[in-house]
XYZ file of C-alpha atoms in Angstrom:
654
model
C 48.294 -49.871 63.163
C 48.635 -46.229 64.924
C 48.101 -44.565 61.775
C 44.871 -47.089 61.243
C 44.000 -46.093 65.232
C 43.788 -42.363 64.100
C 42.344 -42.930 61.004
C 39.483 -45.137 61.830
C 38.947 -42.279 65.054
C 38.184 -39.783 62.451
C 35.669 -41.119 60.005
C 34.085 -42.969 62.736
C 32.710 -39.855 63.350
C 31.860 -39.062 60.099
C 29.868 -42.230 59.397
C 27.427 -41.632 62.662
C 26.801 -38.243 61.759
C 26.209 -39.273 57.764
C 23.773 -42.475 58.996
C 22.065 -40.253 61.174
C 21.133 -37.731 58.559
C 19.936 -40.846 57.106
C 17.547 -42.088 59.113
C 15.994 -38.466 59.818
C 14.655 -38.366 56.173
C 13.270 -41.764 57.077
C 9.297 -42.061 56.657
C 7.443 -43.805 58.953
C 5.696 -46.867 56.795
C 2.307 -46.617 55.531
C 0.348 -49.625 56.317
C -2.887 -50.235 54.186
C -5.347 -50.934 57.084
C -8.749 -51.780 55.052
C -10.243 -51.851 51.704
C -13.985 -51.914 51.303
C -16.131 -52.326 48.258
C -19.053 -49.474 47.542
C -21.720 -49.454 44.764
C -19.444 -47.465 42.481
C -15.511 -47.386 44.006
C -13.203 -49.139 46.197
C -12.036 -47.111 49.449
C -8.337 -47.616 50.741
C -7.913 -46.585 54.420
C -4.013 -46.261 55.852
C -1.950 -45.356 58.592
C -1.408 -41.353 59.127
C 1.929 -39.492 57.931
C 3.582 -36.406 58.472
C 3.012 -33.984 55.884
C 5.907 -33.373 53.760
C 5.756 -36.968 52.997
C 4.567 -37.938 49.232
C 2.727 -40.809 48.724
C 1.782 -43.020 45.623
C -1.224 -45.324 44.839
C -0.487 -49.092 43.337
C -3.055 -51.095 42.141
C -2.656 -55.638 40.814
C -5.452 -56.921 39.805
C -5.122 -60.237 40.842
C -6.218 -61.658 37.154
C -3.452 -60.056 36.067
C -1.041 -60.378 38.666
C 0.966 -56.908 37.885
C 0.704 -53.587 39.648
C 0.343 -50.478 37.647
C 0.264 -46.982 39.350
C -3.447 -45.371 39.990
C -3.566 -42.429 37.636
C -4.938 -39.667 39.822
C -7.652 -38.659 37.042
C -9.323 -42.185 38.860
C -9.034 -41.703 41.936
C -9.716 -39.154 45.217
C -7.788 -38.735 48.657
C -9.348 -37.530 51.512
C -5.988 -36.120 54.099
C -8.710 -36.140 57.336
C -9.858 -39.109 56.352
C -6.513 -40.692 55.154
C -8.469 -42.902 52.268
C -8.312 -43.026 48.494
C -11.155 -43.756 46.428
C -10.827 -45.527 43.345
C -13.869 -45.861 40.423
C -11.468 -47.527 37.710
C -12.620 -50.676 39.021
C -14.676 -53.858 37.205
C -16.882 -55.877 39.102
C -15.838 -59.283 40.492
C -12.799 -58.260 40.268
C -10.855 -58.799 43.362
C -7.789 -55.959 43.392
C -4.971 -55.428 46.146
C -2.882 -52.276 46.716
C 0.447 -50.864 48.325
C 1.103 -46.903 48.897
C 4.859 -46.474 48.960
C 6.123 -42.896 50.393
C 8.666 -40.960 49.832
C 9.624 -38.173 52.097
C 10.184 -35.105 50.404
C 13.964 -33.914 51.148
C 15.258 -36.527 47.959
C 18.275 -37.976 49.010
C 18.196 -40.866 51.581
C 14.240 -41.518 50.664
C 12.886 -44.509 52.463
C 10.034 -47.191 50.793
C 8.216 -48.663 53.243
C 4.494 -50.016 52.280
C 2.254 -53.180 52.935
C -0.817 -54.362 50.536
C -4.189 -54.534 51.665
C -6.460 -56.542 49.297
C -10.657 -57.046 48.293
C -13.041 -57.673 45.998
C -15.229 -54.731 43.943
C -18.714 -56.273 43.826
C -20.741 -52.764 43.675
C -22.897 -53.602 46.902
C -23.659 -57.072 45.704
C -22.127 -59.788 47.737
C -22.496 -62.707 45.836
C -20.817 -61.357 42.692
C -16.859 -62.725 43.808
C -14.487 -64.638 42.064
C -13.988 -67.874 44.323
C -11.127 -68.471 47.321
C -7.868 -69.652 45.929
C -6.417 -72.712 46.857
C -4.066 -73.351 49.205
C -1.103 -75.773 50.169
C 0.706 -75.775 46.936
C 3.647 -77.751 47.217
C 6.313 -79.557 45.445
C 5.976 -83.238 47.034
C 8.335 -84.556 45.032
C 11.317 -84.249 42.706
C 12.655 -86.537 39.779
C 15.442 -85.560 37.328
C 12.247 -84.852 34.385
C 9.690 -84.451 36.805
C 8.240 -82.897 39.662
C 5.266 -83.853 41.819
C 2.721 -81.067 42.193
C 0.266 -80.914 45.206
C -3.002 -78.288 46.264
C -5.736 -78.167 48.057
C -9.039 -76.407 46.477
C -10.280 -73.589 48.552
C -13.682 -72.841 47.084
C -17.371 -73.932 46.483
C -18.280 -71.773 43.677
C -15.193 -72.174 40.573
C -15.799 -73.107 36.975
C -12.041 -74.416 36.864
C -9.056 -74.238 38.225
C -5.755 -74.198 35.730
C -2.428 -74.964 37.087
C 0.306 -71.847 36.395
C 4.040 -72.902 35.976
C 7.394 -70.068 35.689
C 11.521 -71.080 35.698
C 12.356 -69.338 38.690
C 14.748 -67.249 36.723
C 11.714 -65.924 34.450
C 8.413 -64.178 35.350
C 6.187 -65.039 32.796
C 3.479 -68.075 33.911
C 2.195 -70.266 31.888
C -0.963 -72.655 32.554
C 0.270 -76.176 32.006
C -3.329 -77.935 33.555
C -6.744 -76.969 33.541
C -8.763 -78.881 35.589
C -12.756 -78.815 36.185
C -15.322 -78.153 39.034
C -14.008 -79.440 42.321
C -17.044 -81.314 43.958
C -16.574 -79.780 46.889
C -13.950 -77.389 49.151
C -10.601 -79.304 50.883
C -10.015 -81.823 48.119
C -6.459 -82.402 47.335
C -5.325 -82.423 43.966
C -1.934 -84.607 43.001
C -0.253 -84.843 39.754
C 2.992 -85.108 37.889
C 4.446 -82.264 36.008
C 6.437 -84.498 33.361
C 9.175 -83.951 30.663
C 11.497 -81.105 32.394
C 14.999 -80.370 32.265
C 17.197 -81.578 34.761
C 18.412 -79.448 37.440
C 16.066 -76.456 37.171
C 14.431 -74.871 39.969
C 10.373 -74.405 38.669
C 8.059 -72.698 40.029
C 3.550 -73.543 40.146
C 0.702 -71.876 41.375
C -2.880 -72.404 41.224
C -5.609 -69.742 39.540
C -8.966 -70.285 40.148
C -12.161 -69.168 37.937
C -15.795 -68.698 37.660
C -17.643 -66.174 35.625
C -16.905 -62.547 38.635
C -12.650 -63.609 38.092
C -10.142 -65.531 39.096
C -8.037 -65.626 42.544
C -4.107 -66.579 42.462
C -2.636 -68.999 45.294
C 0.556 -68.441 46.619
C 3.227 -70.391 44.771
C 5.842 -73.369 45.640
C 9.122 -73.845 43.830
C 11.956 -76.819 43.644
C 14.619 -77.983 41.167
C 14.486 -81.213 39.797
C 17.198 -83.399 40.440
C 20.924 -83.595 38.921
C 22.043 -86.615 35.972
C 24.497 -85.486 34.208
C 26.059 -82.625 33.073
C 26.639 -79.895 30.166
C 28.174 -79.760 27.611
C 31.508 -78.387 27.945
C 33.801 -76.147 25.923
C 35.890 -77.973 23.440
C 38.662 -75.789 23.731
C 38.724 -75.938 27.200
C 39.648 -80.040 27.653
C 42.743 -81.402 26.721
C 41.161 -84.220 24.552
C 38.244 -86.087 24.389
C 34.965 -85.143 27.671
C 33.642 -87.841 28.882
C 30.151 -86.760 29.460
C 27.546 -88.561 30.174
C 26.168 -92.367 30.137
C 23.136 -93.493 29.589
C 21.220 -97.039 29.557
C 18.992 -97.652 26.105
C 18.585 -100.883 27.738
C 19.015 -104.115 29.826
C 23.108 -104.884 30.423
C 24.280 -101.843 27.603
C 25.567 -98.558 28.415
C 25.660 -96.087 25.642
C 28.854 -93.806 26.320
C 28.423 -90.239 25.219
C 31.571 -87.480 24.847
C 32.241 -84.754 23.070
C 35.682 -83.064 21.163
C 37.579 -80.716 18.923
C 36.849 -82.315 15.971
C 39.792 -80.327 14.179
C 41.930 -82.035 16.998
C 41.072 -86.038 15.423
C 38.369 -88.056 13.465
C 39.635 -91.246 15.885
C 38.968 -92.021 19.085
C 39.727 -95.409 21.151
C 37.112 -96.253 23.946
C 38.033 -98.409 27.102
C 35.465 -100.249 29.589
C 37.623 -101.797 32.701
C 35.794 -102.863 35.848
C 35.612 -101.382 38.970
C 38.802 -102.109 41.123
C 40.376 -103.079 37.968
C 41.569 -99.732 35.821
C 44.636 -102.027 34.418
C 42.546 -103.992 32.125
C 40.077 -103.509 29.601
C 37.484 -106.070 29.226
C 36.291 -104.373 26.310
C 37.506 -101.572 23.392
C 35.860 -99.935 20.545
C 37.486 -98.029 17.505
C 35.556 -94.763 16.678
C 36.544 -93.822 13.486
C 34.088 -90.761 11.893
C 34.338 -90.495 8.051
C 32.185 -87.641 7.834
C 33.174 -84.573 6.590
C 32.744 -82.419 8.156
C 34.100 -84.576 11.578
C 31.265 -84.261 14.201
C 32.178 -82.711 17.358
C 29.910 -85.779 18.901
C 29.995 -89.098 19.065
C 28.959 -92.162 20.884
C 29.859 -96.161 21.299
C 27.796 -98.422 22.268
C 28.450 -101.807 24.518
C 25.748 -104.630 24.849
C 25.509 -107.809 26.526
C 27.173 -106.639 30.504
C 27.307 -107.231 34.261
C 24.209 -105.871 35.885
C 25.367 -106.757 38.329
C 28.927 -105.550 38.164
C 30.557 -101.529 38.259
C 32.359 -100.045 35.219
C 34.411 -97.668 34.883
C 34.417 -95.798 30.701
C 37.285 -93.782 29.132
C 37.183 -91.980 25.980
C 40.995 -90.805 24.477
C 42.330 -89.625 20.821
C 43.520 -92.119 18.734
C 45.224 -95.567 19.856
C 45.984 -94.323 23.110
C 44.973 -94.619 26.384
C 42.879 -92.486 28.258
C 44.239 -90.997 31.673
C 42.970 -92.249 34.901
C 41.266 -88.818 35.674
C 39.042 -88.803 32.683
C 37.266 -92.745 33.532
C 32.903 -91.991 34.611
C 32.038 -95.572 36.244
C 28.090 -96.016 35.969
C 26.554 -99.876 36.245
C 24.498 -101.012 33.677
C 20.324 -101.856 34.142
C 19.986 -105.314 34.835
C 16.515 -106.945 33.602
C 13.546 -106.756 36.359
C 11.707 -109.439 36.798
C 9.629 -108.755 40.437
C 8.602 -105.150 41.444
C 10.901 -106.091 44.414
C 13.935 -104.678 41.858
C 14.322 -101.280 42.181
C 17.411 -98.702 41.707
C 18.625 -97.388 44.874
C 16.028 -94.936 47.030
C 16.948 -91.515 47.698
C 17.636 -92.730 51.602
C 20.548 -94.848 50.218
C 22.727 -92.432 48.360
C 25.318 -90.527 50.724
C 24.783 -86.841 50.706
C 27.433 -84.658 50.968
C 28.048 -82.603 54.331
C 31.230 -80.732 53.104
C 33.689 -80.300 50.988
C 36.453 -77.846 51.461
C 40.252 -78.467 50.067
C 42.434 -80.097 52.028
C 46.253 -78.459 53.074
C 47.923 -79.877 49.848
C 47.010 -78.178 46.355
C 45.105 -80.292 44.281
C 42.970 -82.393 46.525
C 39.157 -82.001 47.970
C 37.790 -83.651 51.318
C 34.414 -84.584 51.279
C 32.764 -85.068 54.290
C 29.301 -87.185 53.781
C 26.510 -87.464 56.831
C 27.300 -91.592 55.962
C 28.908 -94.143 53.888
C 27.905 -96.452 51.862
C 28.654 -99.757 49.917
C 29.909 -99.092 46.142
C 29.605 -95.400 46.594
C 31.880 -93.530 43.629
C 32.154 -89.917 43.526
C 31.205 -87.926 40.104
C 32.941 -85.048 39.539
C 32.047 -82.003 37.544
C 35.561 -79.211 36.437
C 33.062 -76.034 36.603
C 35.391 -73.813 33.874
C 35.146 -76.417 31.169
C 32.397 -79.505 32.141
C 34.444 -82.110 32.242
C 33.019 -84.610 34.166
C 35.117 -88.008 35.590
C 34.760 -90.295 38.694
C 36.902 -92.190 40.753
C 35.427 -95.228 43.169
C 35.365 -94.967 46.260
C 36.425 -96.532 49.167
C 33.230 -98.677 49.913
C 31.559 -97.356 53.024
C 34.149 -94.522 54.270
C 32.430 -91.136 55.190
C 35.512 -89.153 54.694
C 37.138 -89.011 51.539
C 40.229 -87.167 49.725
C 39.570 -87.001 45.688
C 43.519 -86.161 44.693
C 45.319 -85.419 40.811
C 43.247 -82.912 40.599
C 43.903 -78.960 38.884
C 45.039 -76.755 41.158
C 42.703 -73.731 41.722
C 40.325 -75.042 39.696
C 36.493 -75.122 41.119
C 34.683 -78.536 40.733
C 31.508 -79.787 41.754
C 30.919 -83.164 43.367
C 28.116 -85.601 44.129
C 27.842 -89.507 45.298
C 26.765 -91.364 42.309
C 25.256 -94.790 43.949
C 25.004 -97.940 40.878
C 22.923 -101.130 41.668
C 22.291 -103.498 38.975
C 18.636 -101.507 37.895
C 20.063 -98.410 37.700
C 22.168 -95.276 39.524
C 20.856 -92.122 41.507
C 22.871 -89.270 42.366
C 23.107 -87.137 45.143
C 23.415 -83.098 45.351
C 26.006 -81.089 43.968
C 28.429 -79.351 46.774
C 31.069 -77.194 45.325
C 35.275 -76.513 46.222
C 38.048 -75.206 44.521
C 41.084 -76.601 45.401
C 44.644 -74.457 46.312
C 47.182 -73.242 44.196
C 49.374 -72.208 46.640
C 53.464 -71.938 47.695
C 53.987 -74.947 50.258
C 53.982 -74.131 53.783
C 57.799 -73.566 55.437
C 59.226 -76.743 56.219
C 59.221 -77.584 60.225
C 61.275 -79.743 62.181
C 64.724 -79.436 60.587
C 67.307 -81.319 62.944
C 69.978 -83.747 62.733
C 69.343 -87.476 62.360
C 72.782 -88.881 62.318
C 76.291 -88.038 62.070
C 78.690 -91.033 60.670
C 81.815 -89.319 60.298
C 81.756 -86.143 58.054
C 78.337 -87.583 56.853
C 75.762 -85.418 58.432
C 71.920 -86.650 57.854
C 69.735 -84.250 58.179
C 65.971 -84.277 58.750
C 62.648 -82.392 58.619
C 58.837 -82.378 58.620
C 57.224 -83.085 55.427
C 55.713 -79.718 54.322
C 51.978 -78.920 52.579
C 52.665 -78.914 49.026
C 55.791 -79.097 48.490
C 56.903 -80.866 45.396
C 60.679 -80.361 46.625
C 63.169 -78.734 49.093
C 66.222 -76.623 48.977
C 68.769 -76.859 51.389
C 70.641 -73.836 52.002
C 74.075 -74.085 54.766
C 76.921 -71.747 55.868
C 80.000 -73.739 57.510
C 82.700 -71.841 59.169
C 85.625 -71.940 60.243
C 88.343 -70.243 62.300
C 89.574 -66.820 60.147
C 87.320 -68.655 57.459
C 83.337 -67.844 57.061
C 83.110 -67.896 53.297
C 81.408 -72.042 52.500
C 78.048 -71.777 52.135
C 75.332 -72.649 48.882
C 72.555 -74.503 49.116
C 71.229 -78.327 47.564
C 68.453 -78.302 45.228
C 66.075 -80.549 44.154
C 65.553 -82.630 47.213
C 62.622 -85.030 46.761
C 62.327 -86.251 49.596
C 62.234 -85.209 53.377
C 65.747 -86.131 54.379
C 69.740 -85.325 53.029
C 72.597 -86.665 53.751
C 75.065 -83.607 53.812
C 78.898 -84.280 53.704
C 81.303 -81.749 56.458
C 84.157 -80.939 55.620
C 86.619 -81.204 58.470
C 86.631 -78.772 61.430
C 83.999 -76.319 60.038
C 80.852 -75.466 62.040
C 77.486 -75.440 59.770
C 74.147 -73.851 60.361
C 71.204 -75.221 58.102
C 67.615 -74.262 56.610
C 65.684 -75.632 53.870
C 62.754 -74.014 51.568
C 59.854 -76.141 50.628
C 59.036 -75.009 46.598
C 56.593 -75.590 44.028
C 54.725 -74.844 40.845
C 53.807 -71.653 42.437
C 56.353 -70.491 44.294
C 58.903 -70.986 47.077
C 58.213 -71.240 51.373
C 60.414 -69.224 53.708
C 63.197 -70.655 55.673
C 62.732 -72.871 58.164
C 64.243 -71.992 61.881
C 68.113 -72.317 61.535
C 69.624 -75.208 62.305
C 73.062 -74.234 64.315
C 76.345 -75.560 65.553
C 76.424 -79.019 63.917
C 79.956 -80.653 63.580
C 80.957 -83.550 62.088
C 83.073 -85.923 62.935
C 80.748 -87.096 65.613
C 78.079 -89.970 66.393
C 77.030 -88.442 69.837
C 75.709 -85.710 71.029
C 72.019 -83.425 71.771
C 69.354 -82.089 68.900
C 67.067 -79.353 69.568
C 64.819 -78.263 66.349
C 61.761 -76.237 66.305
C 58.269 -78.174 65.118
C 55.051 -77.730 66.402
C 52.538 -80.235 67.962
C 50.127 -80.834 64.757
C 45.619 -80.810 65.767
C 44.134 -83.679 64.500
C 40.130 -82.734 64.223
C 37.376 -85.804 64.561
C 34.503 -85.714 63.375
C 33.345 -84.990 67.489
C 35.332 -85.373 70.481
C 38.465 -83.732 71.863
C 40.943 -81.984 69.571
C 44.285 -83.915 70.247
C 47.730 -82.221 68.980
C 50.608 -84.781 67.461
C 53.799 -85.179 67.048
C 56.803 -87.971 66.395
C 59.883 -87.979 67.176
C 62.013 -89.553 64.730
C 65.702 -89.284 64.701
C 66.334 -91.628 61.832
C 68.605 -95.082 61.562
C 70.618 -96.112 64.019
C 70.478 -97.244 67.471
C 70.585 -95.425 71.238
C 68.355 -92.332 70.238
C 66.671 -90.736 72.832
C 64.804 -88.140 74.449
C 65.673 -85.470 76.344
C 62.578 -82.711 76.747
C 60.195 -80.809 75.466
C 60.060 -76.756 75.500
C 56.901 -75.353 74.690
C 57.306 -72.068 73.606
C 54.673 -69.162 75.437
C 54.294 -67.332 78.311
C 51.834 -66.162 80.863
C 50.272 -64.635 78.104
C 49.360 -68.083 76.305
C 45.663 -68.663 76.841
C 46.375 -72.109 77.155
C 48.244 -75.020 79.366
C 49.561 -77.971 77.611
C 47.995 -81.413 79.134
C 50.542 -84.027 77.764
C 48.720 -87.417 77.965
C 50.295 -90.754 78.829
C 51.552 -92.879 76.175
C 49.935 -95.829 75.666
C 46.982 -95.014 78.019
C 43.784 -94.853 75.632
C 42.465 -91.769 76.530
C 40.396 -89.064 74.102
C 39.980 -86.020 76.837
C 42.154 -84.056 78.894
C 42.342 -85.445 82.512
C 44.383 -83.784 84.805
C 45.134 -87.659 86.372
C 48.203 -87.305 87.657
C 49.652 -90.920 86.768
C 47.606 -90.183 83.248
C 49.107 -86.434 81.888
C 51.589 -83.964 83.229
C 50.516 -80.291 82.554
C 53.219 -77.560 81.055
C 52.849 -74.028 81.003
C 53.795 -72.482 78.462
C 57.581 -70.569 78.504
C 58.498 -74.121 80.609
C 59.286 -77.882 79.475
C 58.733 -81.578 80.040
C 61.519 -82.709 81.516
C 63.285 -85.728 83.044
C 60.229 -86.839 85.939
C 57.181 -85.074 83.242
C 58.695 -88.265 80.650
C 59.085 -90.834 83.236
C 55.376 -90.378 83.712
C 54.328 -90.363 79.803
C 57.123 -92.659 78.865
C 58.478 -94.960 82.283
C 61.699 -93.391 81.843
C 63.347 -90.280 82.442
C 64.862 -90.392 79.007
C 62.385 -92.988 77.012
C 64.144 -94.475 74.204
C 62.886 -93.117 70.431
C 63.011 -96.153 68.854
C 62.906 -96.971 64.786
C 59.185 -96.155 64.701
C 59.675 -92.628 66.155
C 58.416 -91.716 69.661
C 54.595 -89.609 69.295
C 54.025 -86.885 71.526
C 49.903 -86.645 72.531
C 48.915 -83.119 73.986
C 45.121 -81.064 74.473
C 45.170 -77.602 75.752
C 43.343 -76.324 78.711
C 42.257 -72.836 78.489
C 43.270 -70.407 81.237
C 39.758 -69.378 81.480
C 36.449 -70.075 79.941
C 36.090 -70.435 75.813
C 36.983 -71.741 72.815
C 39.629 -73.841 72.171
C 42.184 -72.752 69.556
C 42.927 -75.749 66.858
C 45.850 -73.776 66.353
C 49.382 -75.812 66.539
C 51.730 -75.308 69.837
C 54.824 -74.399 69.040
C 57.146 -76.867 70.841
C 61.500 -77.778 71.303
C 62.046 -81.212 70.833
C 65.532 -82.814 72.327
C 67.435 -85.621 72.146
C 70.443 -87.406 72.748
C 72.283 -89.433 70.127
């Protein structure tokens, strides 16, 4: 840390000096204050600048829409009046100007500028192009069309042309021409159809007459999502289910892509939502063409339009895996104008998508839950698409069984008997990390030489390794480990007259955690005694309201365990006091009521009197389901409350 401070003390003055030097070279902004027309040229007036600043004049003919540097041969510059005279202009055209200033020092120069516009009318004010259209906007967005609106801003136009470009391209193309409108201020609305899904389009309106044209400001919007792009067959193990379409009422058409070198046969299964073990339909697809095609399809008729179906595809005669199923509802026949699919307002939006503490999981927070909602997923790297049926009405969902370290884009789809509507995509990357260090290693019970050990579940753990070291008088060589433990309990066979120390580590496919806090001075041949173990009160963060901290003391089987105390780790510098809340009080806020809570300073313990206030006994019985400690943090000074766990040591007697 000392080296870092010394380095900062050396480098910061250099950076400040460098920044000061650069700023000193920057010219002040140049503003085009006025552009006016004379009989044979346009006059551009700008604000004054120091004499050591170089200036370049740029012009845009509004009928072209491109900035070009003005040749010095066609201009005159008067330094006294700070004006340019531009003679290379055409009557009736509107021109915009921008002056770019660059300091003569070169390095560290700064470009600044502002634009001004005028029509060259050669002294005749009636020779002007029309005023531009106003209020250009995209009023409605669908999957394959956008509805464009604008307001006519002129009363002397011959025509109006709507131009379009995609957001990543600079070229504008005309898509719709309107004849001259009857009067200024008239609103125009029209749909632009047959667009690509999930593409951002921009629109503007060019207004023409015999003297030139004017261009409105633009507006951009994205078409709504429905399907996904083709995945890379080489990146997907097995067929990738890419889309389900509705070619007719009560019909689902399934399309997928696969590596044609891997197979020429597929099995397609249709399940009813919630009954994913027994398919209601299945079909075997065999491609006898040479070569076998990558894109395949199957069709299912006479389905119930009121049901939600999940479809899976597998190679050969195998059954598809659950993660590859995609769910849709077939459209039903409409009998009245009121028979419609879900509205935009009925589809939940994903407010946040973030990884959980576990590998291969993503948590979704929705603005509300809807009956029949389905989570639609796209694996970003491969394009593989699948879906999971969500619990109806839940506004917080955890999507598991995903690949660790992969990015997934998720959205909510809401089907009914007439259509399916999709929400917007949110993306998140799952964790791919070694597990956290286990906490709470403790003795659950001792029966003779059998010592039952327990610990808290460690996030991302697939298995555990228990390490031990036994000591007997004059001997210290009895140590070892127990590997591949799949649960958070282990019965250890102790040797007679040995005293043991234990630690536990967590493992998964990405690595191994650090060792837990050691649990020592443990002997067999006993059934009672005080157990002390290090753990933490973990936070529960609700959507709104107070953050509460919890830990459940669970010694395991056997009667008679009683809580004797809780040591709060910390000291006077710890920025909070722990407020333990009375069991069963139902309070969701910190309270100083001495009948409902007990405040404990870090570095001190929750003892007998405090336990009696909270649980009704100085050493409350823990019970078969454990005893839950609930607390909140009271800050010593005003400020935010951290959500870091509260470290404690729990003591109980068996």
